[in-house]
Coordinates of C-alpha atoms and ligand atoms in Angstrom, one line a residue:
M1 CA 116.5 21.0 -113.9
H2 CA 118.3 21.5 -117.2
L3 CA 119.7 25.0 -117.7
S4 CA 120.5 26.2 -121.2
P5 CA 124.2 27.1 -121.9
R6 CA 123.4 30.8 -121.7
D7 CA 121.6 30.3 -118.4
Q8 CA 124.5 28.4 -117.0
L9 CA 126.8 31.3 -118.0
I10 CA 124.6 33.8 -116.2
R11 CA 124.5 31.6 -113.1
L12 CA 128.3 31.3 -113.2
A13 CA 128.7 35.1 -113.6
H14 CA 126.4 35.8 -110.6
H15 CA 127.9 33.1 -108.4
F16 CA 131.5 34.4 -108.6
G17 CA 130.8 38.0 -109.6
S18 CA 128.8 38.7 -106.4
D19 CA 131.8 37.7 -104.2
P20 CA 134.6 40.3 -103.9
E21 CA 137.0 37.5 -103.2
Y22 CA 136.7 36.6 -106.9
A23 CA 135.8 39.8 -108.7
R24 CA 135.5 43.5 -108.0
A25 CA 133.8 46.3 -110.0
G26 CA 133.9 45.6 -113.8
G27 CA 136.7 43.1 -113.4
G28 CA 136.6 39.6 -114.8
N29 CA 134.4 38.2 -117.6
A30 CA 132.5 35.2 -118.8
S31 CA 131.5 33.6 -122.0
V32 CA 129.7 30.7 -123.6
K33 CA 130.0 29.2 -127.1
V34 CA 126.9 28.0 -128.8
D35 CA 126.9 26.9 -132.4
G36 CA 130.0 28.8 -133.5
V37 CA 129.0 32.0 -131.7
L38 CA 130.7 33.3 -128.6
H39 CA 128.3 35.1 -126.2
I40 CA 130.4 37.3 -123.9
K41 CA 129.9 39.9 -121.1
P42 CA 130.2 43.5 -122.4
S43 CA 133.1 45.7 -121.2
G44 CA 132.3 47.7 -118.1
T45 CA 129.3 45.6 -117.0
M46 CA 129.7 43.8 -113.6
L47 CA 129.6 40.0 -113.6
A48 CA 127.2 40.2 -110.7
D49 CA 124.7 42.2 -112.8
L50 CA 125.1 40.3 -116.0
R51 CA 121.7 39.6 -117.8
D52 CA 121.1 37.4 -120.8
E53 CA 120.1 40.4 -123.0
D54 CA 123.5 42.1 -122.2
L55 CA 125.6 39.3 -123.8
V56 CA 127.4 40.3 -126.9
P57 CA 127.3 37.7 -129.6
L58 CA 130.4 37.3 -131.8
R59 CA 131.1 34.7 -134.5
L60 CA 134.1 32.6 -133.6
E61 CA 135.7 32.3 -137.0
P62 CA 136.9 36.0 -137.3
L63 CA 138.3 35.8 -133.8
F64 CA 140.3 32.7 -134.7
E65 CA 141.6 34.6 -137.8
A66 CA 142.7 37.6 -135.6
L67 CA 144.7 35.2 -133.4
V68 CA 147.0 34.1 -136.3
S69 CA 146.8 37.1 -138.7
D70 CA 149.5 39.7 -138.9
E71 CA 147.5 41.9 -141.3
P72 CA 147.9 45.5 -140.2
V73 CA 144.6 47.1 -139.1
E74 CA 143.4 50.6 -138.2
G75 CA 142.9 50.9 -134.5
D76 CA 142.9 48.3 -131.7
P77 CA 143.2 44.9 -133.4
V78 CA 141.0 43.2 -130.8
M79 CA 138.2 45.7 -131.5
V80 CA 138.6 45.4 -135.2
A81 CA 138.3 41.6 -134.8
A82 CA 135.2 42.2 -132.6
E83 CA 133.7 44.4 -135.3
R84 CA 134.2 41.7 -138.0
A85 CA 132.8 39.0 -135.7
R86 CA 129.7 41.1 -134.8
V87 CA 126.3 39.5 -135.0
G88 CA 123.4 42.1 -135.2
D89 CA 123.4 45.5 -133.6
P90 CA 125.7 45.9 -130.5
A91 CA 123.4 48.7 -129.1
G92 CA 126.3 50.5 -127.7
R93 CA 127.7 47.5 -125.9
R94 CA 131.4 46.8 -126.4
P95 CA 132.7 43.3 -125.9
S96 CA 135.4 42.6 -123.3
V97 CA 139.0 43.2 -124.3
E98 CA 139.7 39.6 -123.5
I99 CA 137.5 38.1 -126.2
L100 CA 140.3 36.3 -127.9
F101 CA 141.3 34.0 -125.1
H102 CA 137.7 33.1 -124.5
A103 CA 137.5 32.2 -128.2
L104 CA 140.6 30.0 -128.3
I105 CA 139.6 27.7 -125.3
A106 CA 137.4 25.0 -126.8
D107 CA 135.3 24.3 -123.7
P108 CA 131.9 26.0 -124.0
L109 CA 131.9 27.8 -120.6
V110 CA 134.8 30.1 -119.8
I111 CA 135.1 32.4 -116.7
H112 CA 138.0 34.8 -116.1
L113 CA 138.4 36.1 -112.6
H114 CA 141.0 38.0 -110.4
P115 CA 140.6 36.0 -107.2
L116 CA 142.6 37.5 -104.3
V117 CA 143.7 34.0 -103.1
A118 CA 144.8 32.8 -106.6
N119 CA 146.6 36.1 -107.2
A120 CA 149.0 35.3 -104.2
V121 CA 150.3 32.7 -106.7
T122 CA 150.0 34.7 -110.0
C123 CA 151.7 37.8 -108.4
N124 CA 154.7 35.8 -107.3
E125 CA 158.3 35.5 -108.4
D126 CA 157.8 31.8 -107.8
G127 CA 154.4 31.6 -109.6
R128 CA 155.3 28.9 -112.1
Q129 CA 156.8 26.6 -109.5
L130 CA 154.0 27.3 -107.0
T131 CA 151.4 26.4 -109.7
A132 CA 153.2 23.2 -110.4
D133 CA 153.6 22.3 -106.7
L134 CA 150.1 23.2 -105.7
L135 CA 147.9 22.4 -108.7
G136 CA 150.0 19.9 -110.7
D137 CA 148.8 19.1 -114.2
E138 CA 145.4 20.7 -113.4
A139 CA 146.7 24.1 -114.3
L140 CA 148.7 25.8 -116.9
W141 CA 151.0 28.8 -116.0
V142 CA 151.4 31.8 -118.4
D143 CA 153.9 34.6 -117.5
Y144 CA 152.6 38.1 -117.6
I145 CA 151.9 39.3 -121.1
D146 CA 150.3 42.6 -122.3
P147 CA 146.5 42.1 -122.7
G148 CA 144.8 41.8 -126.1
I149 CA 146.3 39.8 -128.9
P150 CA 149.7 39.3 -127.3
L151 CA 148.1 37.6 -124.2
A152 CA 145.8 35.5 -126.3
R153 CA 148.7 34.3 -128.4
G154 CA 150.8 33.6 -125.3
I155 CA 148.0 31.4 -123.9
A156 CA 147.5 29.6 -127.2
A157 CA 151.3 28.9 -127.4
A158 CA 151.4 27.6 -123.8
R159 CA 148.4 25.3 -124.5
V160 CA 150.1 23.9 -127.6
E161 CA 153.3 23.3 -125.7
F162 CA 151.5 21.5 -122.9
E163 CA 149.7 19.3 -125.4
S164 CA 152.8 18.4 -127.4
H165 CA 154.7 17.7 -124.2
T166 CA 152.1 15.6 -122.5
G167 CA 149.9 14.3 -125.3
R168 CA 146.9 15.4 -123.3
H169 CA 144.4 18.2 -123.6
A170 CA 145.5 21.5 -122.0
P171 CA 144.2 21.9 -118.5
A172 CA 140.9 23.7 -117.7
I173 CA 142.7 26.1 -115.4
T174 CA 145.1 28.8 -116.6
M175 CA 147.1 30.9 -114.1
L176 CA 147.9 34.3 -115.7
G177 CA 151.0 35.9 -114.2
N178 CA 150.1 39.2 -112.4
H179 CA 146.6 39.0 -113.5
G180 CA 144.2 36.2 -112.6
I181 CA 142.7 32.9 -113.7
I182 CA 140.8 31.4 -116.5
V183 CA 138.6 28.3 -115.8
S184 CA 136.6 26.4 -118.4
G185 CA 134.3 23.5 -118.6
D186 CA 131.1 22.0 -120.0
T187 CA 128.7 22.9 -117.2
F188 CA 128.2 25.4 -114.4
E189 CA 129.0 22.6 -111.8
E190 CA 132.2 21.7 -113.5
V191 CA 133.5 25.3 -113.8
A192 CA 132.4 26.2 -110.2
Q193 CA 133.9 23.1 -108.7
R194 CA 137.3 23.7 -110.5
T195 CA 137.3 27.3 -109.4
T196 CA 136.5 26.5 -105.8
W197 CA 139.1 23.7 -105.7
L198 CA 141.9 25.9 -107.0
T199 CA 141.0 28.7 -104.5
S200 CA 140.7 26.3 -101.5
T201 CA 144.0 24.6 -102.4
I202 CA 145.9 27.9 -102.6
A203 CA 144.1 29.2 -99.4
A204 CA 145.3 26.1 -97.5
A205 CA 148.9 26.8 -98.6
I206 CA 148.7 30.4 -97.5
A207 CA 147.2 29.4 -94.1
A208 CA 149.9 26.8 -93.7
A209 CA 152.7 29.3 -94.4
G210 CA 151.2 31.6 -91.7
P211 CA 152.1 35.3 -91.1
D212 CA 155.8 36.2 -91.4
A213 CA 156.9 37.0 -87.9
G214 CA 158.8 40.2 -87.6
T215 CA 157.7 41.7 -90.9
D216 CA 154.9 44.1 -91.7
A217 CA 152.2 42.0 -90.1
A218 CA 153.8 41.9 -86.7
A219 CA 155.0 45.5 -86.7
G220 CA 151.7 47.2 -87.4
A221 CA 149.2 45.7 -85.0
V222 CA 148.0 49.0 -83.5
S223 CA 145.7 51.3 -85.4
T224 CA 146.3 55.0 -84.8
L225 CA 142.5 55.5 -84.9
D226 CA 142.4 54.4 -81.3
N227 CA 143.5 58.0 -80.6
A228 CA 140.9 60.6 -81.2
G229 CA 143.4 63.4 -82.0
S230 CA 144.9 61.2 -84.6
A231 CA 141.6 60.4 -86.2
A232 CA 140.9 64.1 -86.6
T233 CA 144.3 64.6 -88.2
L234 CA 143.7 61.8 -90.7
T235 CA 140.3 63.2 -91.6
T236 CA 141.9 66.6 -92.2
L237 CA 144.7 65.0 -94.3
A238 CA 142.1 63.0 -96.4
E239 CA 140.3 66.3 -97.1
Q240 CA 143.5 68.0 -98.1
F241 CA 144.3 65.1 -100.4
R242 CA 140.8 65.4 -102.0
V243 CA 141.4 69.2 -102.6
A244 CA 144.9 68.6 -104.0
T245 CA 143.6 66.1 -106.5
E246 CA 140.5 68.2 -107.4
S247 CA 138.3 65.3 -106.7
R248 CA 134.7 65.2 -105.5
S249 CA 135.0 62.4 -102.9
V250 CA 137.5 60.9 -100.6
V251 CA 137.4 57.8 -98.3
L252 CA 139.8 56.9 -95.5
D253 CA 140.8 53.6 -93.9
A254 CA 143.0 53.3 -90.9
D255 CA 142.3 49.9 -89.5
A256 CA 144.7 47.1 -88.3
F257 CA 144.8 45.6 -91.7
I258 CA 146.1 48.9 -93.3
A259 CA 148.6 49.3 -90.5
A260 CA 149.9 45.8 -90.9
T261 CA 150.2 45.8 -94.7
T262 CA 151.4 49.3 -95.7
G263 CA 155.0 49.1 -94.5
P264 CA 157.2 51.3 -96.7
S265 CA 158.7 48.3 -98.5
A266 CA 155.4 46.6 -99.3
G267 CA 155.0 46.0 -103.1
P268 CA 151.8 48.1 -103.6
V269 CA 153.2 50.9 -101.4
S270 CA 156.5 51.6 -103.1
R271 CA 157.3 49.1 -105.8
G272 CA 154.5 48.8 -108.3
P273 CA 151.0 47.5 -109.0
M274 CA 150.0 43.9 -108.7
I275 CA 147.5 43.4 -111.5
P276 CA 146.0 45.5 -114.4
D277 CA 142.7 46.1 -112.6
Q278 CA 144.6 47.8 -109.7
I279 CA 146.0 50.3 -112.3
V280 CA 142.6 50.9 -113.8
Y281 CA 140.8 51.6 -110.5
A282 CA 143.4 52.7 -108.0
G283 CA 146.4 53.8 -110.1
S284 CA 149.8 52.1 -110.4
L285 CA 151.2 53.6 -107.2
P286 CA 150.0 55.7 -104.3
V287 CA 151.4 59.0 -103.3
L288 CA 153.1 58.8 -99.9
L289 CA 152.2 61.2 -97.2
R290 CA 153.1 61.8 -93.6
E291 CA 150.9 62.2 -90.6
D292 CA 152.5 65.6 -89.8
D293 CA 152.0 67.0 -93.4
D294 CA 150.0 70.2 -93.7
A295 CA 147.8 71.3 -96.7
D296 CA 150.9 72.8 -98.5
A297 CA 152.9 69.6 -98.0
V298 CA 150.0 67.4 -99.3
A299 CA 149.6 69.7 -102.3
H300 CA 153.4 69.6 -102.9
Q301 CA 153.5 65.8 -102.8
V302 CA 150.5 65.5 -105.2
A303 CA 152.1 68.0 -107.6
R304 CA 155.4 66.1 -107.4
F305 CA 153.6 62.8 -108.1
R306 CA 151.9 64.4 -111.2
G307 CA 155.3 65.5 -112.4
I308 CA 156.8 62.0 -112.1
H309 CA 153.8 60.0 -113.3
G310 CA 151.9 62.4 -115.6
R311 CA 148.7 61.9 -113.8
S312 CA 147.0 62.5 -110.4
P313 CA 147.3 59.9 -107.7
V314 CA 144.1 58.0 -106.8
V315 CA 145.4 56.5 -103.6
A316 CA 147.5 58.1 -100.8
V317 CA 149.2 56.1 -98.1
I318 CA 150.7 57.1 -94.8
P319 CA 152.8 54.0 -94.3
R320 CA 151.6 51.8 -91.4
V321 CA 148.9 54.3 -90.5
A322 CA 146.2 55.0 -93.2
A323 CA 145.2 54.9 -96.8
F324 CA 142.9 57.4 -98.6
A325 CA 141.3 57.2 -102.1
V326 CA 139.6 59.8 -104.2
G327 CA 137.0 59.6 -106.9
E328 CA 134.3 61.4 -108.8
G329 CA 131.8 60.1 -106.2
D330 CA 131.8 58.1 -103.0
K331 CA 131.2 54.9 -104.8
A332 CA 134.2 55.4 -107.1
A333 CA 136.4 56.4 -104.2
R334 CA 135.3 53.4 -102.1
N335 CA 135.9 51.1 -105.1
A336 CA 139.4 52.5 -105.5
L337 CA 140.3 52.0 -101.9
D338 CA 138.8 48.4 -101.9
T339 CA 140.8 47.6 -105.0
Y340 CA 143.9 48.9 -103.3
R341 CA 143.2 46.8 -100.1
D342 CA 142.9 43.8 -102.4
A343 CA 146.4 44.5 -103.8
L344 CA 147.8 44.8 -100.3
R345 CA 146.3 41.5 -99.3
M346 CA 147.6 39.8 -102.5
A347 CA 151.1 41.1 -101.7
R348 CA 150.9 40.0 -98.1
D349 CA 149.8 36.5 -99.1
A350 CA 152.3 36.3 -102.0
D351 CA 155.1 37.0 -99.5
R352 CA 153.8 34.3 -97.2
I353 CA 154.1 31.5 -99.8
G354 CA 157.0 33.0 -101.9
R355 CA 158.1 36.4 -102.9
V356 CA 155.7 39.0 -104.3
R357 CA 156.2 40.1 -107.9
V358 CA 154.9 43.6 -108.9
M359 CA 154.3 44.6 -112.5
D360 CA 157.4 46.2 -114.0
Q361 CA 157.6 49.7 -115.6
S362 CA 156.9 48.6 -119.2
E363 CA 154.0 46.3 -118.2
R364 CA 152.3 49.1 -116.2
T365 CA 152.9 51.8 -118.7
F366 CA 151.2 49.7 -121.4
I367 CA 148.1 49.5 -119.1
E368 CA 148.2 53.1 -118.1
N369 CA 148.1 54.2 -121.8
W370 CA 145.7 51.5 -123.0
E371 CA 142.6 53.0 -124.7
A372 CA 140.4 50.0 -124.0
E373 CA 141.1 50.3 -120.2
S374 CA 140.3 54.0 -120.2
Y375 CA 137.0 53.1 -121.8
R376 CA 136.3 50.6 -119.0
R377 CA 137.2 53.2 -116.4
S378 CA 134.8 55.8 -118.0
V379 CA 132.0 53.2 -118.0
A380 CA 132.7 52.4 -114.3
A381 CA 132.8 56.1 -113.4
T382 CA 129.4 56.7 -114.8
A383 CA 127.9 53.5 -113.4
Ligands
ZN1 ZN1 141.4 40.2 -116.3

């Protein structure tokens, strides 16, 4: 059966978008180029739900111009470029903020994902070396760069450098520091095969490294939920956290994975976020609570967090015991906690094969204040 390029794109989006190992919530995106027009997933739509009629068509030429132009524009330069590239009526859909790197990769099919396994390499102090060791010339490494035009230009520069050094085309896989992957190709099969290969290669390296004896994994094998009194305490604390943050919903996890990965020194517990999507859905850092906190203590910690960070916490952690997340509904709260669990796993696996790298203060502040991300969050909140 011969599928049209747009059908192959939809198939690719559904194949990886429905698997939380590869994409969660509105994260990730996908595009296809047909006759000088880029057809891309709208911002806030989930890959798993993408339909042909959702795709936003954009002429490639204005996108290429935005990549090289330093002409000052009013507003977000990516959205200005999207407006210039527009074909027809967008019907309220807004293209992904990552349109420019989709445009600059010549292959017709491009998928961008935040796979948990791949992010053990991208969120790593040794990410460049691990990429070279594990994936060789099949992948290009790009250090973390602020999203939008700076990231697209950084990717373009890395591709040019690879091509001038090796005399060969830039690889179909790009590893984006503290972010995710881009994989391209001519067909669904080609892109799917490359994505699966890269994930299984890194998964094998993580498995071979094994759990670090004596660190968080070994220390937290017992879940406090085995104890009924403790379970009631945690439920009460979760409710106090919900009230303190003036949220509608709260969810609570206190399983062996949380116990093993939320040691006080774990990256996502005390040092910083792993990837931009974590900031968008779960906040940069959790507020830390204690099992013996009362309602006043929880309120005090939340107020203190607001004073320091200028916003309410989304996630609360009792190190080695439990994690809570709040939201404007059960779905949003659950998504926040699942996003945070993803971050904990990336950090654990990054430490197994190297040393976890969290986003630094300026990297995370940029995302916290980014208008385009708050748009995505507002779309996700009403979904
Ligand atoms: Zn991304």
